[in-house]
Coordinates of C-alpha atoms in Angstrom, one line a residue:
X56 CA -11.2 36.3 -17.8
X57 CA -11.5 34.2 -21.1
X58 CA -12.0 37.1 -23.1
X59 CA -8.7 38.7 -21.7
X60 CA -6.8 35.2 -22.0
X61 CA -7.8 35.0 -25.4
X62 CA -6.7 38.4 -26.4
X63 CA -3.0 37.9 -24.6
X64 CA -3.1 34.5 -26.9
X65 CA -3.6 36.1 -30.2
X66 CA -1.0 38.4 -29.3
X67 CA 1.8 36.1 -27.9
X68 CA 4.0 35.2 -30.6
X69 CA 3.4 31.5 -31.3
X70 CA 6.6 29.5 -32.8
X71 CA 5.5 26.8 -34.9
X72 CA 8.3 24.1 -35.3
X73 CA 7.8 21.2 -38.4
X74 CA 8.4 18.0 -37.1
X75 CA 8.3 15.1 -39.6
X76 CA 6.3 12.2 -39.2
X77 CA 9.4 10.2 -38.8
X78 CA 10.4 11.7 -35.6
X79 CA 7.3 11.0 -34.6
X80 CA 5.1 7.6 -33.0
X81 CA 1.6 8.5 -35.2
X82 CA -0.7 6.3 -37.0
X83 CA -4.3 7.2 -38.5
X84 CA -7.5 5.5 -37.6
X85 CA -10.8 4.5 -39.5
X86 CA -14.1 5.8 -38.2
X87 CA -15.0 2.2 -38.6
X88 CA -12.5 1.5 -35.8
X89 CA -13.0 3.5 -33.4
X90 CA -16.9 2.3 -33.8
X91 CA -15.4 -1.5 -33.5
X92 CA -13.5 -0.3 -30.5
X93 CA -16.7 0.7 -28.3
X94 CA -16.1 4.1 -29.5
X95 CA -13.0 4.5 -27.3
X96 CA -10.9 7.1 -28.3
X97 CA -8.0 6.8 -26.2
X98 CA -4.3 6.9 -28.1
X99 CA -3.2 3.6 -26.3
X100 CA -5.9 1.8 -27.9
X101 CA -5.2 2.7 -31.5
X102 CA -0.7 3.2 -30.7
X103 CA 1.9 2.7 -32.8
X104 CA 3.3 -0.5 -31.3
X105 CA 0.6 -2.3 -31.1
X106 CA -0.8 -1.7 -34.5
X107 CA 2.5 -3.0 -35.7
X108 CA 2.4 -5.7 -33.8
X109 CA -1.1 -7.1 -35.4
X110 CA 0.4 -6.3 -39.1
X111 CA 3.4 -9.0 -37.8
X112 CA 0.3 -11.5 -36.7
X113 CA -1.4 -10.9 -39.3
X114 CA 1.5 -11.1 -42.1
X115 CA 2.8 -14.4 -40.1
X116 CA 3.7 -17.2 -42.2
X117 CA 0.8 -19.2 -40.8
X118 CA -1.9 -16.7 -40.6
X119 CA -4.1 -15.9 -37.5
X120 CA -7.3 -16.2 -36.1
X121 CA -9.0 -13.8 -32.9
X122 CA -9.6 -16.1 -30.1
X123 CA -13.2 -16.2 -29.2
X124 CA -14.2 -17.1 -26.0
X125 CA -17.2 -19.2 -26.5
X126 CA -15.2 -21.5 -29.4
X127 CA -12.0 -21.7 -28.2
X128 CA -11.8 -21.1 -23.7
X129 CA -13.2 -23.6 -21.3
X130 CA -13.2 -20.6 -18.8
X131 CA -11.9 -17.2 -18.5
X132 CA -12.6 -15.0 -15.6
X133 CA -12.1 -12.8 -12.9
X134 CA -13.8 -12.3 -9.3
X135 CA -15.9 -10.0 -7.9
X136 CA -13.9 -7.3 -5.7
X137 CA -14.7 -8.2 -1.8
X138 CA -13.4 -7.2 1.4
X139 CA -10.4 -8.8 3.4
X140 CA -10.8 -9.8 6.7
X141 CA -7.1 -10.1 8.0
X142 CA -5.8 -12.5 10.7
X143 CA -2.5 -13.5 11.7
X144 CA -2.7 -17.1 10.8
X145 CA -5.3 -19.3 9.2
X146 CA -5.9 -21.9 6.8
X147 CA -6.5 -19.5 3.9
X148 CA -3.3 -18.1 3.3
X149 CA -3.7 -15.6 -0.1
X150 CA -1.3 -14.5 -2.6
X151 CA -1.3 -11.1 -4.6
X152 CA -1.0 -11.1 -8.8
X153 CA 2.6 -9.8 -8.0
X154 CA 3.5 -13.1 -6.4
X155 CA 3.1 -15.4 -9.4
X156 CA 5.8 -14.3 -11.2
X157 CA 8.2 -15.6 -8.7
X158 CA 9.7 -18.9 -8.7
X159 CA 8.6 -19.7 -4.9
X160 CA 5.9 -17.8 -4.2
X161 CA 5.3 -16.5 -0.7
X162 CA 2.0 -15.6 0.0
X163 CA 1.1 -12.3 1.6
X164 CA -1.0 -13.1 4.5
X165 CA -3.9 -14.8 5.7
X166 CA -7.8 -14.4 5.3
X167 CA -10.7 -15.3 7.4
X168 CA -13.3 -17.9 6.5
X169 CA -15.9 -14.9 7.2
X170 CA -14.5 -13.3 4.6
X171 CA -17.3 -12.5 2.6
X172 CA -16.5 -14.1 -0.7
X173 CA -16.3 -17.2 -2.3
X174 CA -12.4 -18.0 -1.1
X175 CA -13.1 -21.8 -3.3
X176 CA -13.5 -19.7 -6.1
X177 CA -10.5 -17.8 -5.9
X178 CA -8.3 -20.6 -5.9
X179 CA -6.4 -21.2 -9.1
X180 CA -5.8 -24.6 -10.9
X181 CA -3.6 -26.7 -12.6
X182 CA -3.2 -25.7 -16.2
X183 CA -4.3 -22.8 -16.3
X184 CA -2.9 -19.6 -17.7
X185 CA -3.0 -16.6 -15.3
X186 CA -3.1 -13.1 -16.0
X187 CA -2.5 -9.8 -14.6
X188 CA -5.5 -7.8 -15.3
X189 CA -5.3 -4.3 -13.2
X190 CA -2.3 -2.3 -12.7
X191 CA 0.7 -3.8 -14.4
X192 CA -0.8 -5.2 -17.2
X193 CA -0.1 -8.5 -19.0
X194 CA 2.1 -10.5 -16.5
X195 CA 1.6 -13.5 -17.3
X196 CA 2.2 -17.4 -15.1
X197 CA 1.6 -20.8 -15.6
X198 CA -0.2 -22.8 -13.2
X199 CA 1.5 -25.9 -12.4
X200 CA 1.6 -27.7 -9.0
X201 CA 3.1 -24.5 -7.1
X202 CA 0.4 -22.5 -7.4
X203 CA -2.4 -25.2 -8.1
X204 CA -5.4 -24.4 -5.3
X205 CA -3.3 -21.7 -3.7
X206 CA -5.6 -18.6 -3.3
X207 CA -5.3 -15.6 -5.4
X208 CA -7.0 -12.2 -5.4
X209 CA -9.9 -10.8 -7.4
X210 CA -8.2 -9.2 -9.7
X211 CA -6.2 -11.7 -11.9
X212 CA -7.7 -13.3 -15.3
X213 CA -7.9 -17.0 -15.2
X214 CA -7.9 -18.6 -18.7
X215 CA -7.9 -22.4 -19.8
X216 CA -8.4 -23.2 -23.8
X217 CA -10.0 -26.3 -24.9
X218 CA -7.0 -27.8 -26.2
X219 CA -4.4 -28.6 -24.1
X220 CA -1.5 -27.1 -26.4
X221 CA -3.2 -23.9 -27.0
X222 CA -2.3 -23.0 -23.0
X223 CA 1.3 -23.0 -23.3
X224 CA 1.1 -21.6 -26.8
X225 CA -1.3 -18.6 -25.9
X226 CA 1.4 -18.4 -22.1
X227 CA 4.3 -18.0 -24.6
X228 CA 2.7 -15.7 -27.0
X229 CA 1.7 -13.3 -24.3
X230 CA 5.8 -13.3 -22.8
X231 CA 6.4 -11.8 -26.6
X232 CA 6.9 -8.2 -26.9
X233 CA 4.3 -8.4 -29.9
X234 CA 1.8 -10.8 -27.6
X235 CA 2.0 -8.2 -24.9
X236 CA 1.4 -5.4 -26.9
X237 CA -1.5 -6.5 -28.6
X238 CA -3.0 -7.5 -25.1
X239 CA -2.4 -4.0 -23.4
X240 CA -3.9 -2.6 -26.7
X241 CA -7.6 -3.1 -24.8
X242 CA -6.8 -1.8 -21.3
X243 CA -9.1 1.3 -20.3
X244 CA -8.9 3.6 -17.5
X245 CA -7.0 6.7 -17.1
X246 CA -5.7 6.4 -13.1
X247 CA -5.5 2.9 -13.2
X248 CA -5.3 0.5 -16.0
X249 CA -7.6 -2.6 -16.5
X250 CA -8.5 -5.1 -18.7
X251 CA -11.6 -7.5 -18.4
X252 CA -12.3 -11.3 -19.5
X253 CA -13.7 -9.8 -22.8
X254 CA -11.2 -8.0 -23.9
X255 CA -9.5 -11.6 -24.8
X256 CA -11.7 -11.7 -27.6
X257 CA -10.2 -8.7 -29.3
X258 CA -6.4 -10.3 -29.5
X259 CA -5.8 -12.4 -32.7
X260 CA -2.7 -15.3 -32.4
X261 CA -0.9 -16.7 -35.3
X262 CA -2.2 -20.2 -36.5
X263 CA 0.8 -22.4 -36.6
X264 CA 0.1 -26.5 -37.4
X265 CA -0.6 -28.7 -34.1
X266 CA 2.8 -29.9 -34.3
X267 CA 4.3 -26.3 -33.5
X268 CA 2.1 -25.4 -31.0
X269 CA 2.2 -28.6 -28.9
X270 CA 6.1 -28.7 -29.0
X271 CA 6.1 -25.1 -27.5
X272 CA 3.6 -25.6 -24.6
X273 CA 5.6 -28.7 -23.9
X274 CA 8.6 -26.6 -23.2
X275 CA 6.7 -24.4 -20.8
X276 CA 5.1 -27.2 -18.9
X277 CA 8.8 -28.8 -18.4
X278 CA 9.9 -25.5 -17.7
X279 CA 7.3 -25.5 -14.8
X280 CA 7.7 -28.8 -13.8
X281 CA 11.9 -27.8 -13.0
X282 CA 10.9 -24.9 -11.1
X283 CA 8.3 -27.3 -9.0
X284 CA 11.1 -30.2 -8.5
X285 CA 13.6 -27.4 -7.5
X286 CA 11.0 -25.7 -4.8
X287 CA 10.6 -29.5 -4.1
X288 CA 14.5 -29.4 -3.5
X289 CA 14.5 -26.4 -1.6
X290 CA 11.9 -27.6 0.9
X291 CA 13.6 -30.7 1.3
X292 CA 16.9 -28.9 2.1
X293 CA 15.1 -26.9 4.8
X294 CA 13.4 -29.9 6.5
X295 CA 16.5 -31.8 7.0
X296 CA 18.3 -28.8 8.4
X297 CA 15.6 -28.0 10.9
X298 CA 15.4 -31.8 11.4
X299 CA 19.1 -31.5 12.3
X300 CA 19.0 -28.6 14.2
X301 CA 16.0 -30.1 16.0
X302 CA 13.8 -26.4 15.8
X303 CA 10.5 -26.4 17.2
X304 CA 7.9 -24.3 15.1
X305 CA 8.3 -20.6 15.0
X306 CA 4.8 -20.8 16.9
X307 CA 6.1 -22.4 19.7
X308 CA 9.6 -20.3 19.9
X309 CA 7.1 -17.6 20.3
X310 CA 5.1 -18.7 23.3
X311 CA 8.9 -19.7 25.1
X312 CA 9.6 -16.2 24.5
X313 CA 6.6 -15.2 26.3
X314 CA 5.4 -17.5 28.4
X315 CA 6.3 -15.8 31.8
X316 CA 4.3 -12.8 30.3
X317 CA 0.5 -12.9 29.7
X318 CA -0.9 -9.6 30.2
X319 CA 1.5 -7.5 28.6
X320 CA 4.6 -8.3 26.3
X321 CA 7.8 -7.2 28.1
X322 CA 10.9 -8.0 28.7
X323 CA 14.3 -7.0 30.4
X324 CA 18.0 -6.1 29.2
X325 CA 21.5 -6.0 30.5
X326 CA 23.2 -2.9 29.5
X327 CA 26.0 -5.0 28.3
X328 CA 23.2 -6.9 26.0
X329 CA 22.6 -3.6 24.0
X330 CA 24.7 -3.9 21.5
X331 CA 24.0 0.0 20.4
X332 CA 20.1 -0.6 20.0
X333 CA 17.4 0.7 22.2
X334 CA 14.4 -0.1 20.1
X335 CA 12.6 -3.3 21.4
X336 CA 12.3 -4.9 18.1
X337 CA 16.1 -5.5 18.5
X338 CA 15.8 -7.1 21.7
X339 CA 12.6 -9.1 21.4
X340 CA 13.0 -12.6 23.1
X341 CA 12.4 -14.7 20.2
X342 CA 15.5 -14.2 18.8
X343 CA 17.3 -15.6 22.5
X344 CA 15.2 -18.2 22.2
X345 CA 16.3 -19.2 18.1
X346 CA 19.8 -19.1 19.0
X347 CA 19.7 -21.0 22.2
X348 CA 18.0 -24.0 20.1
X349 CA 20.7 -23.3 17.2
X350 CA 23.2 -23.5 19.4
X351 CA 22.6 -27.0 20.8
X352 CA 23.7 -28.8 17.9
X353 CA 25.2 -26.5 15.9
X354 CA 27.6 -24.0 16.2
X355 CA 27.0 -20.9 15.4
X356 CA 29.3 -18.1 13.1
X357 CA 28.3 -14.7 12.2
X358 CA 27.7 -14.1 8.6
X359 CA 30.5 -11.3 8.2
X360 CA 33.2 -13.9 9.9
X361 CA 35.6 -14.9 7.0
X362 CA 35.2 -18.7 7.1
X363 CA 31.9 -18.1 5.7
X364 CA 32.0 -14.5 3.6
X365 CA 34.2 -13.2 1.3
X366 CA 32.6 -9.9 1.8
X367 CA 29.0 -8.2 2.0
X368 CA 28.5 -5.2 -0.6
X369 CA 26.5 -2.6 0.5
X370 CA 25.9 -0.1 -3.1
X371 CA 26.2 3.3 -2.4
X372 CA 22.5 5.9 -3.5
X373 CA 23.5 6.8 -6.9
X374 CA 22.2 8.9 -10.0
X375 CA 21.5 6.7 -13.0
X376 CA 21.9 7.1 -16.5
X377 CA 20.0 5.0 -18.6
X378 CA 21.2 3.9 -21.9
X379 CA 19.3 1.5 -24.6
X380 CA 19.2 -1.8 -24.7
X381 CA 22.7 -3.8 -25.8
X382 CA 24.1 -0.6 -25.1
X383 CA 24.3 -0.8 -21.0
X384 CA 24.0 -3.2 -18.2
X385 CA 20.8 -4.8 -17.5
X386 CA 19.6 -3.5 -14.3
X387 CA 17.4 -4.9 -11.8
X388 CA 15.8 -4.3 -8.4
X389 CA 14.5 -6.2 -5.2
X390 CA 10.9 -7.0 -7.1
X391 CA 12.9 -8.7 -9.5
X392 CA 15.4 -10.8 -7.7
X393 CA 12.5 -13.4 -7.2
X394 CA 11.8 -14.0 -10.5
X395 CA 12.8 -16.9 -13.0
X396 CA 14.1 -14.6 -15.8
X397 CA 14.1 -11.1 -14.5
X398 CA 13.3 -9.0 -17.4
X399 CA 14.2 -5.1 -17.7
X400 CA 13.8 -2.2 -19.5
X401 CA 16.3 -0.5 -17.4
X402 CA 20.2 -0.5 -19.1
X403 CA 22.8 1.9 -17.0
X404 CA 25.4 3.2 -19.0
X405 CA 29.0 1.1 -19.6
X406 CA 30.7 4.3 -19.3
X407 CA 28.9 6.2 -16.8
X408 CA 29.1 3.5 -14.2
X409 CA 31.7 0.8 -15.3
X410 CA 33.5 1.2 -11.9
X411 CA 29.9 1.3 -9.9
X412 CA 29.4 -1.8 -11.8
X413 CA 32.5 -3.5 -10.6
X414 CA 32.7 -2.9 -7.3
X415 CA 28.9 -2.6 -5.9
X416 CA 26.2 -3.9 -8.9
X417 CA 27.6 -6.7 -10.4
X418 CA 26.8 -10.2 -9.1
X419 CA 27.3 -13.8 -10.1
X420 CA 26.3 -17.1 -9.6
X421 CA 25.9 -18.5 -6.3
X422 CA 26.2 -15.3 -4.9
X423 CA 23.1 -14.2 -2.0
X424 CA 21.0 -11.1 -2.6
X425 CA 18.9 -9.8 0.7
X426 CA 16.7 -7.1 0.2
X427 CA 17.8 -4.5 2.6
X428 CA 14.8 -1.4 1.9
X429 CA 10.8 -2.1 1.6
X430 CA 10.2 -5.7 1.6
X431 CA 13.3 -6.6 3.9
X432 CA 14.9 -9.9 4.1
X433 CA 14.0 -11.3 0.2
X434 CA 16.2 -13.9 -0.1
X435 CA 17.7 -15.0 -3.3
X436 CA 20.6 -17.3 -4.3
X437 CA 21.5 -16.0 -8.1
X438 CA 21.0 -18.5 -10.5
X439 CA 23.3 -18.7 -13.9
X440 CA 20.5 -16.4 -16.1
X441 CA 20.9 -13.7 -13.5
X442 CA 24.8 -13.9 -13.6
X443 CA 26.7 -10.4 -14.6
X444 CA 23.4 -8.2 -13.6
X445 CA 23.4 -5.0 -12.4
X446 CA 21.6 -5.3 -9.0
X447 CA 20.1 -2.0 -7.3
X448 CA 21.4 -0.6 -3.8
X449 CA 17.9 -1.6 -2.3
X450 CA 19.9 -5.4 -2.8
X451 CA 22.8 -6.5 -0.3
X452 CA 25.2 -9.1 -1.6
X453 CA 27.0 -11.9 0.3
X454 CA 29.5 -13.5 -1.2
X455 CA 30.1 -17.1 0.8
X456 CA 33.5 -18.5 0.5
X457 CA 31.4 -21.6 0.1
X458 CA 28.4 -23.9 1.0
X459 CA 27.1 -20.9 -0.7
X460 CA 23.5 -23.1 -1.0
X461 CA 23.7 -24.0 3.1
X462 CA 23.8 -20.5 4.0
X463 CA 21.2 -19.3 1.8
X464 CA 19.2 -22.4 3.2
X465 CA 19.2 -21.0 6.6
X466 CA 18.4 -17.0 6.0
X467 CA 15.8 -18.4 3.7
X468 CA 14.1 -20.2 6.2
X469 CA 11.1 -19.1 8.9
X470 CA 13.7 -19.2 11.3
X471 CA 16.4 -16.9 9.4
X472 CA 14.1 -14.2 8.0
X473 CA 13.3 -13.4 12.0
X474 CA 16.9 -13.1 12.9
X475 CA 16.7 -10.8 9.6
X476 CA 13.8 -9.1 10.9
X477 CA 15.1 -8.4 14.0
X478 CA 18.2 -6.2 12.6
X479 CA 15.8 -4.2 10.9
X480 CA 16.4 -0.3 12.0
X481 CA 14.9 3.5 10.2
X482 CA 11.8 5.6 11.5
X483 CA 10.5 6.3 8.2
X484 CA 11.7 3.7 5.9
X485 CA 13.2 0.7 7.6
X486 CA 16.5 -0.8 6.5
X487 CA 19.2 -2.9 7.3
X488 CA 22.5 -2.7 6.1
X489 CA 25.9 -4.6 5.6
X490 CA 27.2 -4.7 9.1
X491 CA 23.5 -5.6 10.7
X492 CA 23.4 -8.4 8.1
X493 CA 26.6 -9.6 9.1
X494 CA 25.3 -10.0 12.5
X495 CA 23.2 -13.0 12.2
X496 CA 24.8 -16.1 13.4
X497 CA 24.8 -19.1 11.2
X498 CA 23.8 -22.3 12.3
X499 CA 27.0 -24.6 11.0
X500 CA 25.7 -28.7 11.9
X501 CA 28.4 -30.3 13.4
X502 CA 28.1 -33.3 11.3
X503 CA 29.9 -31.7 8.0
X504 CA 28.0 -34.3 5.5
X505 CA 24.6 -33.2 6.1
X506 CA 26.0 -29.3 5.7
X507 CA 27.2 -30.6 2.4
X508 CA 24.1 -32.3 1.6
X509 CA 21.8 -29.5 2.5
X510 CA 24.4 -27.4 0.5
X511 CA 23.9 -29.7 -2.5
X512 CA 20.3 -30.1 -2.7
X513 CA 20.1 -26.3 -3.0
X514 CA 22.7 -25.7 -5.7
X515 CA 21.1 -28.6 -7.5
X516 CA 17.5 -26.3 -7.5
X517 CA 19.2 -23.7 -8.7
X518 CA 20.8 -25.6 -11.4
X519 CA 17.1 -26.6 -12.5
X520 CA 15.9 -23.1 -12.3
X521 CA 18.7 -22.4 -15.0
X522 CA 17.2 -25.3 -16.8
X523 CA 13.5 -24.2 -16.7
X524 CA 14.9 -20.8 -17.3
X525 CA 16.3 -21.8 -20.9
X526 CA 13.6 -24.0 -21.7
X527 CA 11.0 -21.3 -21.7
X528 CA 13.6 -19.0 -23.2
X529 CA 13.8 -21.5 -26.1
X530 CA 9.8 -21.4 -26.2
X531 CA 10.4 -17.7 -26.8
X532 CA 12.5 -18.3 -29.6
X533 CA 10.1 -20.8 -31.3
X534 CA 7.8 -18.3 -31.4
X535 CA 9.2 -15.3 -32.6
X536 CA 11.2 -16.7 -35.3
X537 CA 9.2 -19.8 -36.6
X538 CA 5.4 -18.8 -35.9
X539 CA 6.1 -14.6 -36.0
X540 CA 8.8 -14.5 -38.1
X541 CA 10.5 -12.0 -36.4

């Protein structure tokens, strides 16, 4: 059969087409390089982009120096790989690398203390510069007192330099395209890509004076200390509104619920309670119980009623058509939403979908984004940086009429993510949509001053989030164009 293949080869008529080296990404490489490499001869190790990117470090008007991990990093490591023992709640609640990119983390469940691993050890600290190491490769967060102790999962690098400045610095050169690059330079693997605590020995930094260094990492730890005083503000605007609305834990909702049942989980509905909806998820007590403690001092308005909403947009499935950047719309989805500075590679075409844009996409400040497919019930007041984005139709958006940061305060709370929950519907892939969203009744206090100042203790977070956003945006700049020079 080779034989026969090779014959029908040298007969086929072969077209050869000359392509110039412009039109193509190519580069050549020393033997000497690939020996330095560990004899790797993968094309991601030796690309274009990141060759170019060590000629800018290299060239830089400060020079540049490879970080070595025994002169210049108090620690940098990852964990051993173990096995989770789930549970529904514990003490040990433990966040994936995904999560640290958002400005309030959630965690994504809980671990048992039989776990067999050191959880101590997984535990991140204050100071410390975390990054993604398997995967998505080079995310990088700061630790400050959001994520300090919280629990994190093997597979995440954690980094801290024996000078102070040189943590925000090295956190600020890695959220550069060049920083990046030269960091996913040493990833290996062919199904899924990795990087290891050595492989940070391998990428070289500019060497700008003290002075320029320090005044950058002090951006990024003010920039993290807004986004810890506005979490601050949004857990403070949450406790006085279940203060107010004097709720008893989720916990104990759940044993109401249930109390007369302690065999089996069951329960009974009128016909004229079905609303449509036969699935028991829809009718699960908890939810009677939510609203009947709501309801006694508060009074409760469904989100789609008009003295709340403007409207709720529900985007329509659509083809894209992607354009370059400055050249489209920048275009998120729900994994973004979460994020301080959500950043894309994804642009849709002005002129393609201009009236898409308009009427579903767009959003703008102070508007609320639900996730409505996969993860459902993210919920996200946009800040100023995210104003003007193009937001996919995995994204529902509220527009409030006002107290815009009250009613994101309640659907972001324990208490609104289960009335989210419960509109959830789909056998395959579960959704909700406009008109279940706009189902969910809205606690509205009686007393109007505490509504307005839950409402302004949640705009004012935001507001910070702006201002933590810009301050680490202006670390950027200080890098690229007075260390890089780009």
């Amino acid at each position: 059969m080779v034989n026969s293949a090779a014959i029908h080869l040298q007969k086929a008529e072969v077209e050869v087409v000359e392509v110039t080296k412009e039109e193509l990404n190519w580069s050549t490489v020393s033997l000497s390089d690939v020996i330095n490499k560990g004899k790797r001869l993968e094309a991601s190790v030796f690309d274009v982009e990141s060759k170019h990117a060590r000629e800018l470090v290299r060239n830089s008007k400060y020079g540049y120096a490879e970080i070595n991990l025994s002169d210049d990093i108090i620690e940098c490591y990852t964990r051993p790989r173990f096995k989770r023992i789930w549970l529904e709640k514990s003490e040990y609640p433990i966040y994936q690398p995904t999560s640290m990119l958002d400005v309030y983390p959630t965690n994504d469940g809980y671990i048992s203390r039989l776990t067999n691993t050191d959880i101590d050890a997984l535990r991140v600290h204050k100071g410390q510069v975390l990054v993604t190491c398997s995967g998505t490769i080079g995310n990088v967060s700061f630790v400050s007192d959001t994520l300090d102790k919280k629990i994190f999962s093997h597979d995440l690098l954690r980094i801290r330099f024996k000078k102070e400045a040189d943590n925000g610095f090295f956190y600020t050169f890695l959220r550069t395209d060049i920083g990046k690059s030269i960091l996913k330079s040493n990833k290996y693997g062919s199904v899924i890509s990795h990087i290891e605590a050595e492989h940070i020995n391998e990428v070289i930094m500019p060497t700008p004076p003290i002075f320029l260094k320090q005044k950058i990492h002090d951006l990024i730890v003010k920039s993290y200390e807004n986004r810890d005083y506005s979490n601050h503000l949004i857990d403070e605007a949450t406790k006085l509104l279940v203060d107010e609305l004097e709720l008893p834990s989720i916990e104990e909702m759940q044993e109401e619920a249930f109390s007369y049942s302690k065999e089996i989980n069951y329960f009974r509905i009128k016909l004229s309670e079905l609303n449509g909806r036969l699935e028991g998820s829809y009718h699960v007590p908890i939810v009677d119980v939510i609203e009947k403690y709501l309801s006694k001092n508060a009074i409760l308005v469904r989100l789609d009623d008009e003295s709340l909403t403007k409207k709720i947009i529900l985007a329509g499935v659509f083809k894209r058509n992607y354009v370059q950047k400055g050249h489209g719309y920048p275009f998120i989805g729900g994994k973004e939403i979460t994020q301080l500075g959500p950043e894309t590679d994804k642009y849709l075409s002005k002129i393609t979908h201009k009236d898409r844009y308009e009427k579903e996409l767009r959003v703008e400040k102070n508007w609320i984004l639900v996730t409505d497919r996969g993860t459902i019930g993210k919920v996200v007041l946009v800040p100023e940086q995210m104003n003007g984005f193009a937001v996919s139709q995995n994204v529902l958006k509220v527009v409030p009429n006002s107290n815009h940061g009250y009613i994101y305060c309640f659907l972001n709370s324990d208490y609104g993510k289960k009335l989210i929950e419960r509109e959830i519907y789909g056998s395959v892939v579960n959704m909700i949509d406009d008109k279940s969203l706009g189902n969910i009744k809205i606690p509205i206090l009686k007393d109007e001053d505490k509504v307005s100042i839950i409402n302004d203790l949640v705009i004012k977070a935001n507001d910070l989030r702006y201002e933590a956003y810009k301050k680490e945006q202006k670390a950027i700049d200080i890098m690229n164009k007075e260390v890089l020079g780009i």
